[in-house]
Short mmCIF file of C-alpha atoms in Angstrom, two decimals:
data_model
loop_
_atom_site.label_atom_id
_atom_site.label_comp_id
_atom_site.label_asym_id
_atom_site.label_seq_id
_atom_site.Cartn_x
_atom_site.Cartn_y
_atom_site.Cartn_z
CA UNK A 1483 251.02 96.32 62.71
CA UNK A 1484 252.62 94.60 59.89
CA UNK A 1485 252.55 90.89 59.35
CA UNK A 1486 255.66 89.41 57.21
CA UNK A 1487 254.82 86.03 55.30
CA UNK A 1488 256.90 83.65 53.86
CA UNK A 1489 255.26 81.36 51.12
CA UNK A 1490 256.20 77.76 51.63
CA UNK A 1491 255.51 77.13 48.02
CA UNK A 1492 257.80 79.47 46.40
CA UNK A 1493 259.80 80.78 49.56
CA UNK A 1494 258.74 84.49 48.42
CA UNK A 1495 258.28 86.98 51.17
CA UNK A 1496 255.55 89.52 51.52
CA UNK A 1497 253.95 91.68 53.87
CA UNK A 1498 250.12 92.59 54.95
CA UNK A 1499 249.10 95.28 57.22
CA UNK A 1500 246.91 93.61 59.98
CA UNK A 1501 244.34 96.04 59.74
CA UNK A 1502 243.90 95.25 55.97
CA UNK A 1503 243.61 91.77 56.44
CA UNK A 1504 241.19 92.31 59.32
CA UNK A 1505 238.76 94.49 57.34
CA UNK A 1506 239.09 92.41 54.23
CA UNK A 1507 240.72 94.76 52.00
CA UNK A 1508 243.71 92.66 51.59
CA UNK A 1509 243.56 89.06 50.99
CA UNK A 1510 246.16 86.49 52.36
CA UNK A 1511 247.68 85.27 49.08
CA UNK A 1512 251.31 85.20 47.91
CA UNK A 1513 251.95 88.06 45.24
CA UNK A 1514 254.74 85.63 43.62
CA UNK A 1515 252.81 82.58 42.95
CA UNK A 1516 249.45 83.31 43.93
CA UNK A 1517 248.98 80.75 46.65
CA UNK A 1518 246.17 81.07 49.01
CA UNK A 1519 245.31 79.95 52.68
CA UNK A 1520 242.03 78.06 52.80
CA UNK A 1521 239.17 80.51 53.82
CA UNK A 1522 238.47 78.75 56.96
CA UNK A 1523 242.01 79.02 58.24
CA UNK A 1524 242.16 82.84 57.11
CA UNK A 1525 238.85 83.50 59.01
CA UNK A 1526 240.30 81.66 62.18
CA UNK A 1527 243.38 83.62 61.88
CA UNK A 1528 241.69 87.08 61.35
CA UNK A 1529 239.63 86.21 64.59
CA UNK A 1530 242.64 85.46 66.59
CA UNK A 1531 244.50 88.35 65.34
CA UNK A 1532 241.45 90.67 66.35
CA UNK A 1533 241.30 89.17 69.84
CA UNK A 1534 245.20 89.47 70.22
CA UNK A 1535 244.88 93.18 69.19
CA UNK A 1536 242.24 93.63 71.75
CA UNK A 1537 244.20 92.29 74.57
CA UNK A 1538 247.42 94.12 73.57
CA UNK A 1539 245.12 97.38 73.69
CA UNK A 1540 244.16 96.40 77.25
CA UNK A 1541 247.82 95.83 78.32
CA UNK A 1542 249.11 99.01 76.80
CA UNK A 1543 247.80 101.10 79.78
CA UNK A 1544 250.54 99.37 81.95
CA UNK A 1545 253.02 97.66 79.39
CA UNK A 1546 254.42 98.10 75.82
CA UNK A 1547 254.58 94.96 73.82
CA UNK A 1548 256.96 93.75 71.02
CA UNK A 1549 256.76 90.12 69.65
CA UNK A 1550 258.05 87.84 67.10
CA UNK A 1551 256.11 84.61 66.19
CA UNK A 1552 257.67 82.00 64.32
CA UNK A 1553 255.70 79.28 62.52
CA UNK A 1554 258.35 76.72 63.31
CA UNK A 1555 258.12 77.43 67.16
CA UNK A 1556 254.35 76.78 66.89
CA UNK A 1557 254.39 73.62 64.90
CA UNK A 1558 256.40 72.04 67.86
CA UNK A 1559 253.54 73.17 70.19
CA UNK A 1560 250.97 71.61 68.05
CA UNK A 1561 252.80 68.29 67.71
CA UNK A 1562 253.15 68.19 71.75
CA UNK A 1563 249.47 69.16 71.91
CA UNK A 1564 248.45 66.33 69.51
CA UNK A 1565 250.39 63.78 71.30
CA UNK A 1566 248.77 64.83 74.64
CA UNK A 1567 245.41 64.56 73.17
CA UNK A 1568 246.29 61.21 71.63
CA UNK A 1569 247.63 59.87 75.11
CA UNK A 1570 244.24 61.13 76.89
CA UNK A 1571 242.09 59.55 74.16
CA UNK A 1572 243.86 56.29 74.57
CA UNK A 1573 243.57 56.23 78.49
CA UNK A 1574 239.98 57.10 78.14
CA UNK A 1575 239.07 54.34 75.75
CA UNK A 1576 241.29 51.65 77.91
CA UNK A 1577 239.60 52.72 81.20
CA UNK A 1578 236.24 52.50 79.70
CA UNK A 1579 237.00 49.13 78.11
CA UNK A 1580 238.38 47.91 81.52
CA UNK A 1581 235.11 49.13 83.39
CA UNK A 1582 233.27 47.50 80.88
CA UNK A 1583 234.92 44.07 80.98
CA UNK A 1584 235.02 44.20 85.05
CA UNK A 1585 231.19 44.94 84.86
CA UNK A 1586 230.79 41.76 82.45
CA UNK A 1587 233.14 39.72 84.64
CA UNK A 1588 230.96 40.53 87.86
CA UNK A 1589 227.60 39.57 86.18
CA UNK A 1590 229.31 36.30 84.73
CA UNK A 1591 230.57 35.31 88.19
CA UNK A 1592 227.21 35.75 89.89
CA UNK A 1593 225.49 33.78 86.90
CA UNK A 1594 228.20 31.03 87.45
CA UNK A 1595 227.59 30.84 91.05
CA UNK A 1596 223.71 30.40 90.57
CA UNK A 1597 224.49 27.95 88.09
CA UNK A 1598 226.74 25.90 90.60
CA UNK A 1599 224.19 26.33 93.13
CA UNK A 1600 221.52 24.92 90.87
CA UNK A 1601 223.62 22.02 89.89
CA UNK A 1602 224.53 21.19 93.45
CA UNK A 1603 220.93 21.20 94.38
CA UNK A 1604 220.08 18.78 91.37
CA UNK A 1605 222.87 16.50 92.56
CA UNK A 1606 221.63 16.32 95.93
CA UNK A 1607 218.14 15.55 94.63
CA UNK A 1608 219.60 12.81 92.31
CA UNK A 1609 221.43 11.28 95.36
CA UNK A 1610 218.32 11.00 97.28
#
């Protein structure tokens, strides 16, 4: 499997054989301007590529697969996921804050009720 890359810095194109990338004999580096991807990103990419190859091999018993994966398409998915994650996080925080406030309000109400009763008792005592 051949992977086609376009460098974001110099817009140069190059190819790398997936197996060479997986076995480490080829580095993910632009041959035109020597731009490299961070090691942790390359490691994650190689792991995902290895998993994808294993799954395609499993599917090959029943289906052939041909695919094109464009980075621009994935960027839209990442943005949507980030928005969903942010919305979920905000909801969680708001719910927690509201629960805490409700609990505090209940405690305060009970304290006020007790204080009111004490004051009423004192007023009655003073009147006698």
